[in-house]
Amino acid sequence: HLQLVESGGGLVQPGGSLRLSCAASGFTLDDYAIGWFLEAPGKERGGVSCSNFRDGRTFYADSVKGRFTISSDNAKKTVYLQMNRLKPEDPAVYYCAADTTGSAWYPLEYAYNSWGRGTQVTVSS
């Protein structure tokens, strides 16, 4: 069955970098869209980025545009979120999710039907 497992979270100083990984199994990555989301304690989950691997479209939230980059290694069935110039407002649990219809162009929760368990990112000096 389809599974997504996030990793790579941890503690990083403001201005630092971190790369999150989302390992996928049970489906062909190129057939789907993958989104990255964040959730801070007591706050609503929000979209960060997404990539539609079927048509090549990508999207970044304004808050991360120019700092974060989504990429993939199809052989490893892994999607990455490279996070640079991290800010104190970036810490949260980050989730990856799959749209198995392969049609999503934006990181909107309703469009994604398979979710990982999340990985914690903490930004602190």
XYZ file of N, CA and C in Angstrom:
375
model
N 0.837 -1.184 0.000
C 0.000 0.000 0.000
C 0.876 1.239 0.000
N 0.272 2.350 -0.321
C 1.000 3.608 -0.406
C 1.447 4.066 0.976
N 2.722 4.419 1.081
C 3.273 4.933 2.331
C 4.207 6.096 2.059
N 4.202 7.052 2.969
C 5.114 8.183 2.930
C 5.768 8.312 4.300
N 7.087 8.427 4.318
C 7.826 8.544 5.564
C 8.762 9.737 5.474
N 8.549 10.719 6.344
C 9.395 11.903 6.372
C 10.592 11.681 7.290
N 11.686 12.353 6.970
C 12.866 12.335 7.815
C 13.680 13.590 7.542
N 14.687 13.823 8.357
C 15.587 14.940 8.148
C 15.341 16.137 9.035
N 14.299 16.094 9.842
C 14.041 17.191 10.754
C 15.060 17.244 11.869
N 15.063 18.351 12.571
C 15.988 18.516 13.673
C 16.088 19.959 14.095
N 17.119 20.247 14.852
C 17.364 21.588 15.370
C 18.356 22.313 14.477
N 18.019 23.533 14.111
C 18.894 24.338 13.269
C 18.813 25.789 13.718
N 19.902 26.511 13.578
C 19.926 27.919 13.944
C 19.261 28.774 12.873
N 18.733 29.931 13.256
C 18.198 30.839 12.246
C 19.242 31.146 11.181
N 18.814 31.131 9.928
C 19.724 31.332 8.823
C 20.369 30.062 8.316
N 20.181 28.972 9.024
C 20.758 27.704 8.633
C 19.923 26.977 7.608
N 20.375 25.784 7.262
C 19.727 24.980 6.233
C 19.430 23.582 6.743
N 18.435 22.979 6.126
C 18.031 21.629 6.469
C 17.372 21.021 5.244
N 17.574 19.737 5.040
C 16.912 19.044 3.945
C 16.015 17.945 4.495
N 14.737 18.053 4.184
C 13.784 17.037 4.564
C 13.611 16.031 3.432
N 13.371 14.789 3.804
C 13.149 13.733 2.834
C 11.786 13.111 3.042
N 11.177 12.715 1.959
C 9.904 12.017 1.986
C 10.056 10.776 1.126
N 10.193 9.639 1.774
C 10.365 8.375 1.067
C 9.005 7.765 0.768
N 8.789 7.458 -0.485
C 7.506 6.938 -0.930
C 7.628 5.473 -1.306
N 6.587 4.731 -1.037
C 6.525 3.339 -1.445
C 5.091 2.992 -1.796
N 4.939 1.975 -2.611
C 3.612 1.508 -2.963
C 2.992 2.187 -4.170
N 3.737 3.085 -4.805
C 3.231 3.740 -6.004
C 4.409 4.278 -6.804
N 4.129 4.650 -8.026
C 5.144 5.236 -8.891
C 5.119 6.740 -8.717
N 6.232 7.303 -8.283
C 6.285 8.719 -7.941
C 5.882 9.608 -9.107
N 6.293 9.259 -10.297
C 6.031 10.096 -11.463
C 4.554 10.225 -11.802
N 3.719 9.396 -11.212
C 2.286 9.431 -11.512
C 1.508 10.390 -10.627
N 2.154 11.003 -9.635
C 1.433 11.737 -8.610
C 2.000 13.124 -8.372
N 1.256 13.886 -7.571
C 1.736 15.152 -7.044
C 2.086 14.969 -5.569
N 3.158 15.611 -5.133
C 3.594 15.560 -3.744
C 3.597 16.973 -3.180
N 3.005 17.126 -2.017
C 2.984 18.409 -1.351
C 3.690 18.357 -0.017
N 4.214 19.496 0.401
C 4.790 19.665 1.727
C 3.933 20.646 2.508
N 3.659 20.293 3.750
C 2.821 21.091 4.627
C 3.511 21.255 5.968
N 3.110 22.268 6.713
C 3.634 22.450 8.050
C 2.494 22.657 9.036
N 2.757 22.265 10.269
C 1.772 22.419 11.326
C 2.488 22.802 12.613
N 2.213 23.989 13.101
C 2.739 24.444 14.376
C 1.714 24.163 15.463
N 2.151 23.997 16.715
C 1.216 23.705 17.800
C 0.093 24.728 17.891
N -1.144 24.248 17.906
C -2.296 25.110 18.023
C -2.657 25.897 16.790
N -1.976 25.629 15.682
C -2.240 26.369 14.456
C -2.691 25.433 13.345
N -3.377 26.015 12.391
C -3.890 25.251 11.264
C -2.756 24.824 10.342
N -2.882 23.638 9.812
C -1.899 23.151 8.861
C -1.922 23.994 7.595
N -0.742 24.344 7.106
C -0.641 25.177 5.929
C 0.258 24.575 4.867
N 0.005 24.944 3.644
C 0.796 24.452 2.530
C 2.112 25.196 2.399
N 3.156 24.474 2.064
C 4.489 25.029 1.886
C 4.899 24.996 0.423
N 4.791 23.826 -0.169
C 5.250 23.633 -1.533
C 4.604 22.382 -2.097
N 4.604 22.269 -3.387
C 4.171 21.025 -4.011
C 4.814 20.891 -5.372
N 4.870 19.672 -5.825
C 5.385 19.376 -7.145
C 4.512 18.305 -7.778
N 4.044 18.599 -8.961
C 3.307 17.616 -9.736
C 4.305 16.925 -10.657
N 4.613 15.681 -10.349
C 5.634 14.964 -11.105
C 5.118 14.406 -12.410
N 3.834 14.553 -12.664
C 3.274 14.122 -13.925
C 3.469 15.191 -15.000
N 3.251 16.463 -14.644
C 3.386 17.519 -15.636
C 4.501 18.512 -15.336
N 5.190 18.362 -14.212
C 6.332 19.188 -13.902
C 6.037 20.500 -13.203
N 4.803 20.786 -12.886
C 4.453 22.040 -12.217
C 4.923 22.033 -10.770
N 5.397 23.175 -10.311
C 5.771 23.353 -8.912
C 5.145 24.627 -8.374
N 5.013 24.684 -7.057
C 4.442 25.848 -6.401
C 5.119 26.035 -5.052
N 5.336 27.297 -4.691
C 5.889 27.635 -3.391
C 5.052 28.721 -2.743
N 4.783 28.552 -1.462
C 4.123 29.610 -0.713
C 5.012 30.840 -0.678
N 4.390 32.015 -0.625
C 5.156 33.254 -0.627
C 6.174 33.313 0.510
N 5.831 32.729 1.645
C 6.699 32.799 2.805
C 8.002 32.028 2.639
N 8.037 31.085 1.696
C 9.237 30.268 1.506
C 9.849 30.437 0.129
N 9.205 31.174 -0.731
C 9.692 31.350 -2.091
C 11.095 31.957 -2.082
N 11.995 31.343 -2.819
C 13.369 31.787 -2.857
C 14.251 31.180 -1.792
N 13.655 30.505 -0.812
C 14.414 29.865 0.256
C 14.304 28.344 0.230
N 13.142 27.835 -0.138
C 12.905 26.396 -0.147
C 12.849 25.896 -1.578
N 13.288 24.663 -1.772
C 13.253 24.040 -3.086
C 12.789 22.598 -2.955
N 11.820 22.221 -3.774
C 11.354 20.848 -3.792
C 12.023 20.124 -4.953
N 12.447 18.905 -4.714
C 13.108 18.109 -5.734
C 12.827 16.640 -5.466
N 13.320 15.774 -6.339
C 13.050 14.356 -6.172
C 14.163 13.509 -6.751
N 14.267 12.307 -6.248
C 15.126 11.270 -6.793
C 14.196 10.122 -7.132
N 13.862 10.004 -8.398
C 12.866 9.022 -8.795
C 13.326 7.585 -8.547
N 14.620 7.322 -8.714
C 15.141 5.981 -8.486
C 14.946 5.556 -7.036
N 15.092 6.504 -6.115
C 14.916 6.219 -4.694
C 13.486 6.453 -4.218
N 12.634 6.930 -5.116
C 11.257 7.277 -4.766
C 11.225 8.192 -3.550
N 12.034 9.225 -3.602
C 12.160 10.153 -2.492
C 11.989 11.580 -2.988
N 11.201 12.349 -2.253
C 11.012 13.766 -2.515
C 11.713 14.548 -1.418
N 12.399 15.610 -1.798
C 13.159 16.408 -0.856
C 12.597 17.818 -0.765
N 12.740 18.388 0.399
C 12.474 19.798 0.592
C 13.733 20.421 1.178
N 14.470 21.130 0.330
C 15.663 21.831 0.780
C 15.247 23.168 1.360
N 15.572 23.389 2.612
C 15.179 24.593 3.315
C 16.423 25.396 3.648
N 16.520 26.579 3.092
C 17.643 27.472 3.321
C 17.171 28.743 4.011
N 18.097 29.405 4.666
C 17.807 30.664 5.352
C 16.593 30.519 6.260
N 16.634 29.512 7.093
C 15.516 29.237 7.984
C 15.299 30.377 8.970
N 14.040 30.637 9.239
C 13.630 31.725 10.108
C 12.961 31.184 11.361
N 12.920 31.980 12.424
C 12.261 31.524 13.656
C 10.804 31.131 13.456
N 10.135 31.685 12.455
C 8.746 31.339 12.204
C 8.577 30.065 11.382
N 9.674 29.462 10.939
C 9.607 28.238 10.151
C 9.417 26.964 10.970
N 9.778 26.930 12.266
C 9.697 25.652 12.977
C 8.272 25.127 13.062
N 8.140 23.850 12.848
C 6.853 23.178 12.854
C 7.092 21.708 12.551
N 6.022 20.938 12.610
C 6.061 19.592 12.074
C 5.772 19.690 10.585
N 6.660 19.138 9.790
C 6.499 19.158 8.349
C 6.012 17.803 7.868
N 5.011 17.838 7.007
C 4.417 16.638 6.458
C 4.553 16.632 4.945
N 4.752 15.463 4.390
C 4.580 15.310 2.958
C 3.300 14.532 2.708
N 2.708 14.784 1.573
C 1.446 14.155 1.233
C 1.383 13.928 -0.263
N 0.618 12.941 -0.652
C 0.489 12.584 -2.054
C -0.930 12.789 -2.542
N -1.027 13.329 -3.735
C -2.276 13.360 -4.476
C -2.191 12.248 -5.506
N -2.910 11.179 -5.277
C -2.800 10.014 -6.145
C -3.517 10.181 -7.474
N -4.255 11.269 -7.641
C -4.855 11.557 -8.939
C -3.857 12.205 -9.883
N -2.770 12.725 -9.340
C -1.749 13.376 -10.141
C -2.185 14.684 -10.755
N -3.158 15.351 -10.134
C -3.714 16.559 -10.724
C -3.461 17.823 -9.915
N -2.997 17.711 -8.672
C -2.844 18.881 -7.804
C -1.722 19.789 -8.284
N -2.012 21.083 -8.273
C -1.026 22.101 -8.613
C -0.655 22.969 -7.423
N -1.369 22.835 -6.321
C -1.152 23.668 -5.147
C -1.187 22.809 -3.892
N -0.495 23.235 -2.825
C -0.511 22.479 -1.562
C -1.749 22.808 -0.728
N -2.875 22.307 -1.163
C -4.136 22.464 -0.456
C -4.523 21.116 0.118
N -4.843 21.079 1.402
C -5.057 19.820 2.108
C -6.085 18.919 1.448
N -7.166 19.510 0.965
C -8.258 18.692 0.437
C -7.854 17.894 -0.788
N -6.807 18.322 -1.474
C -6.402 17.668 -2.707
C -5.512 16.451 -2.476
N -5.069 16.226 -1.253
C -4.112 15.173 -0.961
C -4.754 14.091 -0.104
N -4.543 12.852 -0.484
C -5.243 11.750 0.165
C -4.348 10.729 0.850
N -3.055 10.956 0.866
C -2.136 10.072 1.571
C -1.081 10.919 2.258
N -0.904 10.707 3.561
C -0.053 11.570 4.368
C 0.999 10.787 5.133
N 2.174 11.403 5.275
C 3.183 10.866 6.159
C 2.896 11.256 7.593
N 3.776 10.844 8.497
C 3.573 11.096 9.919
C 4.226 12.378 10.408
N 5.034 12.997 9.588
C 5.634 14.269 9.923
C 7.033 14.159 10.493
N 7.785 15.244 10.366
C 9.109 15.344 10.964
C 9.261 16.743 11.553
N 9.812 16.813 12.754
C 9.880 18.066 13.498
C 11.075 18.902 13.067
N 10.813 20.166 12.812
C 11.863 21.133 12.524
C 11.817 22.207 13.598
N 12.939 22.434 14.245
C 13.044 23.453 15.278
C 14.109 24.455 14.869
N 13.749 25.727 14.866
C 14.675 26.800 14.519
C 14.896 27.634 15.770
N 16.103 27.603 16.281
C 16.405 28.296 17.521
C 17.887 28.604 17.592
N 18.202 29.741 18.186
C 19.590 30.105 18.419
C 20.110 29.554 19.729
